[in-house]
Amino acid sequence: MNRLTTTLNNLKDNNQKALVAYLVAGDPDLDSTLDLMHLFVESGVDIIEIGVPFTDPIAEGPTIQKAHDRALKNNISLKMIFDLVVEFRKINDQTPIVLMGYLNTFISHIDLVESTSIIDSILVVDIPGELSLKDYGITNPNINTISLISPTTTDNRVELIAKNSTGFIYYVNLRGVTGSSNLNIDEIKNNIQKIKKHSDLPTLAGFGIKSANDAKMLAECSDGVIIGSSIVEMINESSNSKEFARIGEYLKEIKQAIS
Amino acid sequence: MKSNKFNLPDNNGFFGEFGGKFVPETLMYALEELENTYNELKDREDFQKEFYSDLSNFVGRPSPLYFAERLSNHYGSGSIWLKREDLNHTGAHKINNTVGQILLAKHMGKKRIIAETGAGQHGVATATVAARLGLECHIYMGAEDVKRQSLNVYRIKLLGAEVHAVDSGTATLKDALNEALRDWVTNVDDTYYIIGSVTGPHPYPMIVRDFNSVVGQELIHQSKDSFNSMPDAIVACVGGGSNAMGIFYPFIDIPETRLIGVEAGGNGISTGEHAAPLNDGTPGVLHGARSYLMQDESGQIMDTKSVSAGLDYPGVGPEHSWLKDIGRAEYVAVNDDEALKAFHEVTELEGIMPALETAHAFAYLGPLMKELPDTANVVVNVSGRGDKDINTVAEIDGIKF
Ligand SMILES: Cc1ncc(COP(=O)(O)O)c(C=O)c1O
């Protein structure tokens, strides 16, 4: 059983909701990313999602797009991200790490992806959910397929996608890109209930979650929440001072709200 | 719409190993809806009638096949014929596609139209059909292209559409496409996305090809009437590849006709500063499809360079990648300076001012006519007229207005 499944099972056994925090590798630089990853864990984060920078991130809103651009200015490659995780694992071998990105960067480094045991899952934004990573040559048993289901996913697709997922199911809260803000709680509740009919996997809710109150409402109808743009925004605001403590406070507050 | 024995894409949208649907989950239902609508309508008599009626009465089809006598004499051997897409309403082949897609949008009850544009021709063609139906229209255009195609930007605004300048990335066509996709993900329920080339996720490469293939279908008849045989070669420029695909497609199973696509060589293939993925790229996934791409070894998309905004794109339609790999079509590249020279040459010899995109196709006539016999009939797809490029050309020639 890998770190992701272990962590999610433990949370379930203790009746706890998962907190997943996102950042972009190399924004503002790799040393900061490493510090932030440890800070995340100290602040109650259960799963770390690392954004792999790509020149054409079609699912991202302006906040995360700019973070990708900043990381690319630092020439961050997938190889460097794997090296970063090696460093992280010297201190932390428990916290699951999910890489989130676009197919073209992963298939360009299939050898890295195939041989890793320090990464727990890959979430590819631009592959259709009824397919799994195996369809793209990623067969590494350590790597879970996390599939996305969105408000526009039809019922028959929900069933197909649920069957194909292994780590958790990522429910995209809204029609839109990351960082949007038009949560419709009733729709989200309904759709997550529909997913639950087809799968025993935990279903986590992401996109559009900013405040502790958003997180609380969503945790009530899901198995956990994923927070991205608001963290990335705070990282950017502190990128000169490297004073990231405020992000820790923010995450603690979210963790409190969903507990 | 006529198909031939190369009956691709397959059900999953693949041309061999190229194509597919690589999009965020939110768009999958919209693509399915589009595919179902298209499959239901395309062969229906009332739909065909409406499409062809619009093509003749609104666009002005068929476009002539014109014998370019002085250009032929200039090269000294063979006959050069021009398929005059520049004479279409709005001045390029792009209108064939938008006239068709707006009918799909109308049938699906969509109230809001979005599109990306590079040279602005597709933006104009989209704003035109949206205006005709009174639909809200938003055009995404790279900030760099907004500058170099200012005339078309103003045309789009006159037509009542809103132009959104895109600053992200390289601020050209690929970034406009990114932004249009983001708009679509956000407004997917009421919005129809009219993609402007044979690119993007399935079913777009098929739909855009089918609507443009009226060009090749007309050419089959016109060739018989004009020189009593099939052309020995057809030459077309390739950005995303829609004008080329439209004229190539009906000829795929006519083996005596060579199909030649001309990509933008920019400063020269060897400099790496170009927009010629079929000449110097590798397969990868961008904008919803697997195709040849200009990318670095990390899978990041590279900056492109071309004097022509409409060819300045790091990818290419998946069907072209397939035609290249099976050897049915040839793909060459022409540099900026050669294209500019051809622009002036054709303007002076024929009284026809081609778009800078089209000038790339003309520029390949030099090497091509040398290798063909005197009896050869060569057709150039004149994808558009050059008025939009006058500012660019004047600037290069050092002229200020
Ligand atoms: C006149 C003209 N020709 C060619 C192109 C390139 O597009 P495609 O390769 O899809 O025909 C454009 C694109 O803007 C254009 O305006």
XYZ file of C-alpha atoms and ligand atoms in Angstrom:
676
model
C 0.000 0.000 0.000
C 1.465 3.346 -0.862
C 1.597 6.547 1.147
C -1.519 7.967 -0.466
C -3.766 5.023 0.313
C -2.340 4.698 3.816
C -2.931 8.355 4.564
C -6.455 8.367 3.174
C -7.343 5.177 5.081
C -6.008 6.606 8.337
C -8.022 9.769 7.869
C -11.135 7.734 7.205
C -10.592 5.517 10.253
C -10.304 8.618 12.416
C -13.286 10.313 10.821
C -11.064 13.101 9.543
C -11.180 15.085 6.320
C -8.114 15.435 4.123
C -6.384 18.754 3.549
C -4.489 18.897 0.255
C -2.289 21.930 -0.442
C -0.936 22.926 -3.855
C 2.116 24.878 -4.899
C 4.105 25.200 -8.103
C 7.594 23.700 -7.986
C 10.252 26.376 -8.323
C 8.017 29.352 -7.513
C 9.770 31.508 -6.435
C 12.694 29.011 -6.275
C 13.284 25.354 -5.391
C 14.693 26.061 -1.903
C 11.521 27.937 -1.019
C 9.409 25.102 -2.398
C 11.204 22.647 -0.118
C 10.715 24.918 2.923
C 7.064 25.386 2.036
C 6.476 21.644 1.724
C 7.731 21.099 5.261
C 5.733 24.091 6.473
C 2.605 22.601 4.868
C 3.053 19.371 6.809
C 3.726 21.204 10.112
C 0.527 23.165 9.536
C -1.701 20.117 9.173
C -1.586 19.395 5.465
C -2.163 15.693 4.726
C -1.247 15.531 1.051
C 1.020 17.810 -0.990
C 0.170 18.527 -4.584
C 3.072 19.850 -6.614
C 2.239 21.715 -9.797
C 4.618 20.833 -12.633
C 5.140 24.009 -14.639
C 4.067 23.958 -18.289
C 4.174 26.650 -20.959
C 0.491 26.187 -21.826
C -1.506 25.415 -18.683
C -5.025 25.576 -20.127
C -6.863 24.700 -16.914
C -5.247 27.401 -14.791
C -6.503 30.857 -13.966
C -4.173 33.891 -13.933
C -2.737 33.296 -10.431
C -1.412 29.811 -11.151
C -0.524 30.656 -14.775
C 1.830 33.335 -13.505
C 3.352 30.901 -11.014
C 4.027 28.497 -13.897
C 5.677 31.341 -15.820
C 7.867 32.277 -12.841
C 8.929 28.652 -12.396
C 9.713 28.305 -16.095
C 11.930 31.391 -15.881
C 13.927 29.306 -13.377
C 14.048 26.513 -15.989
C 12.341 24.046 -13.684
C 12.162 20.590 -15.254
C 10.541 17.381 -14.100
C 14.004 16.031 -13.263
C 14.584 18.932 -10.872
C 11.221 18.280 -9.239
C 12.139 14.643 -8.654
C 15.421 15.806 -7.086
C 13.442 18.188 -4.886
C 11.273 15.330 -3.649
C 14.399 13.274 -2.918
C 15.476 16.086 -0.580
C 12.029 16.258 0.989
C 11.936 12.493 1.553
C 15.193 12.641 3.560
C 13.109 14.224 6.304
C 9.589 13.121 5.505
C 8.768 9.675 4.163
C 5.078 9.681 5.041
C 3.345 12.594 3.395
C 1.950 11.606 0.018
C 3.033 13.670 -2.942
C 0.879 14.140 -6.000
C 2.278 15.738 -9.135
C -0.274 17.777 -11.030
C 0.401 18.862 -14.565
C -0.054 18.403 -18.273
C 0.470 15.264 -20.296
C 3.247 16.569 -22.517
C 5.722 17.100 -19.672
C 5.109 13.635 -18.220
C 5.383 11.735 -21.490
C 8.627 13.561 -22.216
C 10.103 11.992 -19.049
C 8.436 8.610 -18.981
C 11.643 6.968 -17.700
C 11.652 9.137 -14.552
C 7.990 8.498 -13.896
C 8.295 4.751 -14.449
C 11.088 4.233 -11.947
C 10.025 6.437 -9.040
C 8.994 5.311 -5.581
C 9.011 8.746 -3.948
C 6.033 10.158 -5.849
C 2.642 8.675 -5.062
C 0.392 9.872 -7.793
C 0.183 11.846 -10.973
C -2.805 13.935 -11.843
C -2.861 14.813 -15.503
C -5.248 17.664 -16.182
C -5.596 17.094 -19.896
C -6.376 13.419 -20.244
C -9.946 12.238 -20.457
C -10.986 10.642 -17.171
C -12.164 7.356 -18.641
C -8.563 6.621 -19.539
C -5.884 5.906 -16.993
C -2.154 6.589 -16.892
C -1.549 3.093 -18.281
C -3.024 4.251 -21.564
C -0.096 6.652 -21.806
C 2.600 4.168 -20.958
C 2.769 4.929 -17.217
C 2.585 1.503 -15.597
C 4.539 2.110 -12.367
C 2.487 0.412 -9.613
C 3.559 3.091 -7.100
C 1.690 5.712 -9.100
C -2.044 6.100 -8.580
C -4.370 7.490 -11.208
C -6.328 10.394 -9.782
C -9.140 11.271 -12.147
C -11.096 14.460 -12.364
C -14.872 14.595 -12.420
C -16.545 17.909 -13.085
C -20.031 19.419 -12.892
C -20.497 18.685 -16.595
C -19.495 15.017 -16.426
C -22.406 12.893 -17.608
C -23.663 10.002 -15.457
C -22.280 7.257 -17.675
C -18.868 8.935 -17.643
C -18.946 9.233 -13.849
C -19.234 5.464 -13.723
C -16.371 4.894 -16.178
C -14.089 7.388 -14.470
C -14.829 6.076 -10.990
C -13.850 2.602 -12.176
C -10.525 3.865 -13.511
C -9.371 5.879 -10.515
C -7.100 4.493 -7.875
C -5.923 7.163 -5.389
C -8.864 9.440 -4.859
C -11.424 11.099 -7.070
C -10.883 14.801 -7.609
C -14.196 16.582 -7.917
C -13.788 19.886 -9.768
C -16.197 22.205 -7.970
C -17.004 24.538 -10.789
C -17.097 25.228 -14.484
C -13.945 27.208 -14.866
C -10.239 27.451 -14.319
C -8.327 27.341 -11.053
C -8.865 30.404 -8.899
C -12.433 31.074 -10.038
C -15.021 31.793 -7.371
C -18.498 30.617 -8.133
C -19.145 27.689 -5.804
C -22.614 26.179 -5.968
C -22.794 24.064 -2.826
C -26.052 22.286 -3.703
C -24.750 21.178 -7.080
C -21.468 20.023 -5.519
C -23.281 18.050 -2.829
C -25.500 16.329 -5.377
C -22.674 15.440 -7.689
C -20.437 14.040 -4.973
C -23.324 11.865 -3.800
C -23.654 10.593 -7.359
C -19.942 9.738 -7.473
C -20.235 7.872 -4.167
C -22.787 5.532 -5.739
C -20.121 4.330 -8.152
C -16.997 4.284 -6.041
C -15.732 3.623 -2.534
C -12.709 5.834 -3.128
C -12.470 9.082 -1.177
C -13.792 12.031 -3.173
C -11.984 15.303 -2.583
C -13.240 18.694 -3.692
C -11.022 21.255 -5.382
C -11.147 24.542 -7.380
C -12.532 27.783 -5.989
C -11.898 27.151 -2.271
C -10.495 30.238 -0.573
C -11.816 30.855 2.927
C -12.010 28.611 5.972
C -15.742 28.842 5.558
C -15.614 27.547 1.955
C -13.459 24.684 3.184
C -15.827 23.875 6.026
C -18.884 23.749 3.761
C -17.138 21.546 1.229
C -15.632 19.211 3.802
C -19.155 18.530 5.017
C -20.084 16.984 1.670
C -16.743 15.419 0.653
C -13.759 13.520 2.046
C -11.462 16.499 1.931
C -10.517 19.726 0.227
C -7.797 20.890 -2.151
C -6.521 24.455 -1.918
C -4.415 25.998 -4.647
C -4.712 29.549 -5.934
C -4.986 31.283 -2.570
C -1.783 29.582 -1.368
C 0.004 30.413 -4.621
C -1.108 34.025 -4.254
C 0.334 34.203 -0.719
C 3.571 32.586 -1.846
C 3.895 35.268 -4.486
C 3.227 38.057 -2.010
C 6.015 36.722 0.224
C 8.425 35.807 -2.542
C 10.873 38.604 -1.713
C 10.846 38.391 2.063
C 10.607 34.555 2.099
C 8.502 35.024 5.242
C 6.014 32.228 4.669
C 4.725 31.891 8.260
C 1.437 33.517 7.294
C 0.743 30.597 4.947
C 1.178 28.214 7.865
C -1.362 30.193 9.879
C -3.792 30.121 6.967
C -3.487 26.350 6.556
C -3.929 25.750 10.302
C -7.101 27.777 10.182
C -8.401 25.703 7.255
C -7.464 22.454 8.978
C -9.306 23.597 12.088
C -12.383 24.479 10.025
C -12.614 21.039 8.408
C -11.891 19.041 11.573
C -19.909 15.939 -46.766
C -17.961 13.706 -49.081
C -15.561 11.286 -47.504
C -13.074 9.085 -49.269
C -11.473 5.766 -48.580
C -9.180 7.381 -46.016
C -12.081 7.422 -43.619
C -10.422 9.013 -40.627
C -10.501 9.997 -37.830
C -11.557 6.803 -36.036
C -14.245 6.850 -33.355
C -11.830 8.176 -30.759
C -10.717 10.994 -33.012
C -7.380 9.542 -34.075
C -5.623 9.750 -37.421
C -3.229 6.874 -36.860
C -1.423 7.878 -33.695
C -2.330 11.560 -34.006
C -5.319 13.524 -32.763
C -7.510 12.468 -29.850
C -9.210 14.463 -27.104
C -6.727 15.699 -24.526
C -8.816 18.186 -22.596
C -9.905 18.920 -19.042
C -12.869 16.783 -18.028
C -15.221 19.792 -17.998
C -14.989 19.998 -21.784
C -15.633 16.337 -22.514
C -19.386 16.696 -22.476
C -19.211 19.738 -24.746
C -17.091 17.824 -27.249
C -19.493 14.900 -27.147
C -22.437 17.219 -27.650
C -20.693 18.806 -30.621
C -19.771 15.469 -32.134
C -23.299 14.135 -31.790
C -24.787 17.272 -33.304
C -22.383 17.187 -36.207
C -22.928 13.505 -36.920
C -26.651 14.001 -36.842
C -26.625 17.030 -39.148
C -23.802 16.619 -41.600
C -25.517 14.393 -44.131
C -29.002 15.747 -43.627
C -30.377 17.326 -46.742
C -31.693 20.494 -45.075
C -28.340 21.119 -43.393
C -26.393 20.595 -46.620
C -28.773 22.876 -48.442
C -28.382 25.659 -45.898
C -24.581 25.305 -45.822
C -24.133 25.325 -49.596
C -26.648 28.115 -50.017
C -24.676 30.271 -47.555
C -21.448 29.361 -49.319
C -22.768 30.555 -52.649
C -24.833 33.558 -51.585
C -22.948 34.890 -48.566
C -19.374 33.756 -49.266
C -19.529 33.966 -53.062
C -18.516 30.412 -53.939
C -17.350 28.700 -56.019
C -14.045 30.530 -56.011
C -12.437 30.680 -59.472
C -9.516 28.612 -60.677
C -7.417 31.221 -62.409
C -4.546 30.678 -64.841
C -1.556 32.738 -63.707
C -0.015 33.342 -67.076
C 2.753 35.786 -66.212
C 3.759 33.840 -63.110
C 3.912 30.667 -65.238
C 6.069 32.453 -67.814
C 8.245 33.816 -65.022
C 9.147 30.294 -63.944
C 9.496 29.236 -67.564
C 7.959 25.781 -67.359
C 4.594 24.313 -66.436
C 1.258 25.996 -65.812
C 0.422 27.656 -62.525
C -3.222 27.874 -61.488
C -4.593 29.835 -58.568
C -7.502 28.653 -56.442
C -8.873 32.035 -55.478
C -9.918 31.772 -51.818
C -8.787 35.383 -51.492
C -11.951 36.347 -53.377
C -14.231 34.940 -50.678
C -16.230 37.323 -48.527
C -13.881 38.602 -45.773
C -10.868 37.726 -47.906
C -9.707 34.259 -46.902
C -10.643 30.578 -46.745
C -11.478 30.953 -43.052
C -15.093 31.891 -43.800
C -15.863 28.399 -45.203
C -15.378 26.990 -41.726
C -17.150 29.713 -39.761
C -20.221 29.625 -42.025
C -20.481 25.899 -41.291
C -19.756 26.050 -37.573
C -22.189 28.887 -36.904
C -24.926 26.618 -38.277
C -23.919 24.019 -35.694
C -23.984 26.685 -32.965
C -27.417 27.805 -34.098
C -28.695 24.257 -34.096
C -27.329 23.693 -30.577
C -29.008 26.869 -29.342
C -25.741 28.492 -28.177
C -25.999 32.206 -27.535
C -22.365 33.141 -27.171
C -19.548 32.608 -29.676
C -15.826 32.576 -28.925
C -12.788 32.120 -31.159
C -9.025 32.524 -31.205
C -7.236 34.253 -34.015
C -3.659 34.797 -35.172
C -3.651 36.883 -38.334
C -7.120 38.107 -37.456
C -8.706 36.478 -40.518
C -10.444 33.833 -38.476
C -11.475 36.511 -35.974
C -13.010 38.544 -38.788
C -14.685 35.485 -40.308
C -16.135 34.525 -36.919
C -17.285 38.035 -36.010
C -18.906 38.215 -39.446
C -21.075 35.127 -39.071
C -21.893 36.015 -35.454
C -23.042 39.472 -36.550
C -25.194 37.928 -39.223
C -27.030 35.880 -36.589
C -26.952 38.556 -33.899
C -24.889 36.458 -31.473
C -22.550 37.775 -28.768
C -18.961 37.237 -29.912
C -15.562 37.285 -28.164
C -12.271 36.990 -30.020
C -9.017 36.073 -28.266
C -5.861 37.366 -29.898
C -2.244 37.417 -28.734
C -1.145 40.934 -27.724
C 1.736 40.646 -30.190
C -0.698 39.862 -33.023
C -3.054 42.664 -31.969
C -0.164 44.977 -32.797
C 0.871 43.506 -36.131
C -2.678 42.915 -37.405
C -4.273 46.153 -36.199
C -6.409 46.514 -39.300
C -8.163 43.213 -38.627
C -8.566 44.094 -34.945
C -10.520 47.153 -35.984
C -12.568 45.134 -38.476
C -13.516 42.683 -35.730
C -14.609 45.554 -33.488
C -16.656 47.121 -36.286
C -18.456 43.813 -36.615
C -19.588 44.142 -33.014
C -17.300 41.568 -31.405
C -15.087 42.124 -28.416
C -11.329 41.599 -28.855
C -9.425 40.270 -25.848
C -5.667 40.828 -26.097
C -3.800 37.915 -24.489
C -0.524 38.792 -22.713
C 0.385 35.408 -21.309
C 3.187 33.198 -22.637
C 4.434 34.361 -26.024
C 1.355 36.557 -26.634
C 0.674 34.939 -30.023
C -1.748 32.416 -31.510
C -1.030 29.529 -29.139
C -1.708 31.724 -26.119
C -4.926 32.986 -27.703
C -5.975 29.349 -28.055
C -5.162 28.706 -24.380
C -7.293 31.638 -23.349
C -10.198 30.639 -25.592
C -10.112 27.158 -24.024
C -10.194 28.739 -20.551
C -13.191 30.833 -21.540
C -14.898 27.721 -22.876
C -14.264 25.743 -19.664
C -15.832 28.612 -17.723
C -18.847 29.295 -19.953
C -19.330 25.865 -21.432
C -23.117 25.730 -21.028
C -24.060 28.595 -23.334
C -20.898 29.058 -25.410
C -19.878 27.657 -28.789
C -16.139 27.677 -29.515
C -15.410 28.096 -33.256
C -11.845 26.808 -33.603
C -10.141 28.376 -36.608
C -8.033 25.563 -37.944
C -7.856 21.778 -38.189
C -6.370 21.757 -34.692
C -7.696 21.173 -31.189
C -9.445 18.117 -29.760
C -11.678 15.775 -31.752
C -14.118 16.476 -33.406
C -12.689 19.876 -34.450
C -9.972 18.690 -36.861
C -12.606 16.657 -38.687
C -15.299 19.355 -38.704
C -12.990 22.159 -39.853
C -11.553 19.913 -42.571
C -14.989 18.895 -43.801
C -16.250 22.477 -44.055
C -13.092 23.582 -45.863
C -13.012 20.601 -48.198
C -15.479 22.375 -50.462
C -12.303 23.961 -51.862
C -10.829 20.651 -52.968
C -14.186 19.399 -54.237
C -14.563 22.427 -56.501
C -10.997 21.999 -57.675
C -11.641 18.448 -58.900
C -14.328 19.752 -61.285
C -12.441 22.893 -62.228
C -9.305 20.908 -63.059
C -11.258 18.714 -65.463
C -12.807 21.773 -67.077
C -9.597 23.813 -67.223
C -6.881 21.327 -68.190
C -8.724 18.055 -68.527
C -6.765 16.157 -65.903
C -6.006 16.200 -62.215
C -3.330 18.649 -61.000
C 0.218 17.317 -60.838
C 0.722 19.165 -57.569
C -1.232 21.254 -55.098
C 0.692 23.728 -52.940
C -0.752 25.281 -49.774
C 0.668 27.043 -46.738
C 0.338 25.314 -43.367
C -0.202 27.107 -40.082
C -2.715 24.985 -38.219
C -3.385 23.507 -41.621
C -7.022 24.268 -42.498
C -6.609 25.730 -45.972
C -4.184 22.948 -46.865
C -6.411 20.223 -45.426
C -9.451 21.634 -47.221
C -7.798 21.485 -50.610
C -5.845 18.236 -49.954
C -8.626 16.127 -48.494
C -10.642 15.318 -51.642
C -7.337 14.464 -53.371
C -5.994 12.001 -50.805
C -7.078 9.064 -52.937
C -6.059 10.663 -56.225
C -2.450 9.442 -56.203
C -1.275 11.306 -59.310
C -1.622 14.624 -57.456
C 1.290 15.576 -55.217
C 0.189 17.357 -52.044
C 2.719 19.887 -50.782
C 2.326 21.806 -47.530
C 4.564 24.814 -46.895
C 5.420 25.722 -43.312
C 6.908 28.938 -41.985
C 10.700 28.709 -41.968
C 11.081 32.048 -40.128
C 14.776 32.874 -39.952
C 15.656 29.418 -41.294
C 15.143 25.877 -39.989
C 18.781 25.614 -38.910
C 18.445 28.699 -36.669
C 15.665 27.078 -34.658
C 13.715 30.327 -35.100
C 10.753 29.204 -37.163
C 7.261 27.730 -36.962
C 7.721 24.475 -38.847
C 6.845 21.524 -36.577
C 6.419 19.078 -39.475
C 9.903 19.924 -40.711
C 11.679 20.172 -37.385
C 9.418 18.995 -34.551
C 8.548 15.877 -32.583
C 5.185 14.359 -31.610
C 3.595 15.629 -28.404
C 0.316 16.830 -26.926
C -0.874 20.429 -27.119
C -4.318 22.028 -27.290
C -6.202 18.788 -27.064
C -4.447 16.730 -29.717
C -1.343 14.675 -30.288
C 0.606 15.973 -33.263
C 4.025 17.201 -34.330
C 5.105 20.066 -32.086
C 7.960 22.431 -31.525
C 9.053 21.449 -28.037
C 12.226 21.163 -26.001
C 13.467 17.953 -24.416
C 11.409 18.681 -21.277
C 8.183 18.810 -23.237
C 7.847 22.584 -22.934
C 6.431 24.308 -26.007
C 8.990 26.473 -27.787
C 8.639 30.041 -28.994
C 7.999 30.348 -32.683
C 9.069 32.905 -35.242
C 7.394 33.891 -38.480
C 6.739 37.129 -40.310
C 3.237 35.791 -40.816
C 0.960 35.832 -37.761
C -1.290 33.118 -39.184
C 1.575 30.617 -39.444
C 3.216 31.536 -36.130
C 2.061 28.446 -34.242
C 4.147 25.632 -32.666
C 1.697 22.846 -33.518
C -0.170 21.601 -36.565
C -3.402 19.753 -37.234
C -3.109 16.012 -36.451
C -4.217 14.879 -39.903
C -1.175 16.598 -41.419
C 1.084 14.718 -39.006
C -0.515 11.533 -40.201
C -0.272 12.465 -43.905
C 3.393 13.216 -43.341
C 4.099 9.917 -41.596
C 2.322 7.779 -44.211
C 4.095 9.743 -46.934
C 0.939 10.946 -48.709
C 1.810 14.622 -48.385
C 5.151 16.434 -48.436
C 5.971 19.258 -46.068
C 8.603 21.864 -46.811
C 9.503 25.208 -45.250
C 10.036 28.671 -46.661
C 11.859 31.454 -44.812
C 10.545 34.949 -44.061
C 12.701 36.621 -46.710
C 11.640 34.179 -49.429
C 7.975 34.664 -48.528
C 8.345 38.455 -48.655
C 10.010 38.237 -52.049
C 7.146 36.080 -53.338
C 4.625 38.544 -51.902
C 6.062 41.322 -54.074
C 6.548 39.097 -57.094
C 2.970 37.818 -57.225
C 1.594 41.291 -56.579
C 3.600 42.757 -59.458
C 3.212 39.899 -61.940
C -0.432 38.999 -61.413
C -2.083 42.004 -59.790
C -3.010 39.753 -56.896
C -1.700 40.691 -53.462
C -1.546 37.507 -51.384
C -1.594 37.268 -47.600
C 1.854 36.723 -46.086
C 0.692 33.227 -45.120
C -0.181 32.487 -48.747
C 3.086 34.048 -49.925
C 4.840 31.063 -48.317
C 3.049 28.727 -50.725
C 3.999 30.928 -53.690
C 7.619 31.029 -52.565
C 7.912 27.279 -52.991
C 7.064 27.516 -56.698
C 10.690 28.378 -57.432
C 12.162 24.997 -56.450
C 9.011 23.092 -57.471
C 8.651 24.353 -61.059
C 12.290 23.486 -61.696
C 11.713 19.807 -60.988
C 8.403 19.482 -62.906
C 8.018 18.938 -66.661
C 6.670 21.680 -68.915
C 3.325 19.896 -69.155
C 2.723 20.069 -65.400
C -0.325 21.780 -63.925
C 0.303 23.153 -60.448
C -2.404 24.642 -58.249
C -1.591 27.151 -55.514
C -4.234 27.595 -52.835
C -4.480 31.380 -52.504
C -5.710 31.147 -48.921
C -6.203 34.872 -48.482
C -5.589 38.378 -49.675
C -2.810 40.587 -48.388
C -4.497 43.848 -47.424
C -4.187 42.951 -43.740
C -0.403 42.678 -44.124
C 0.293 46.038 -45.719
C 1.462 47.550 -42.403
C 3.863 44.668 -41.788
C 5.295 44.782 -45.295
C 5.610 48.582 -45.249
C 7.456 48.458 -41.944
C 9.894 45.871 -43.294
C 10.400 48.048 -46.377
C 11.072 51.004 -44.075
C 7.992 52.971 -45.082
C 6.024 55.091 -42.581
C 2.524 56.336 -43.293
C -4.822 33.886 -45.324
C -4.427 32.817 -44.374
N -3.829 31.713 -44.847
C -3.446 30.725 -44.033
C -3.611 30.812 -42.667
C -3.095 29.692 -41.823
O -4.090 28.874 -41.290
P -4.350 27.426 -41.850
O -3.053 26.707 -41.870
O -5.306 26.835 -40.862
O -4.934 27.523 -43.193
C -4.238 31.940 -42.127
C -4.445 32.045 -40.668
O -4.711 33.029 -40.088
C -4.647 32.970 -43.004
O -5.245 34.071 -42.542
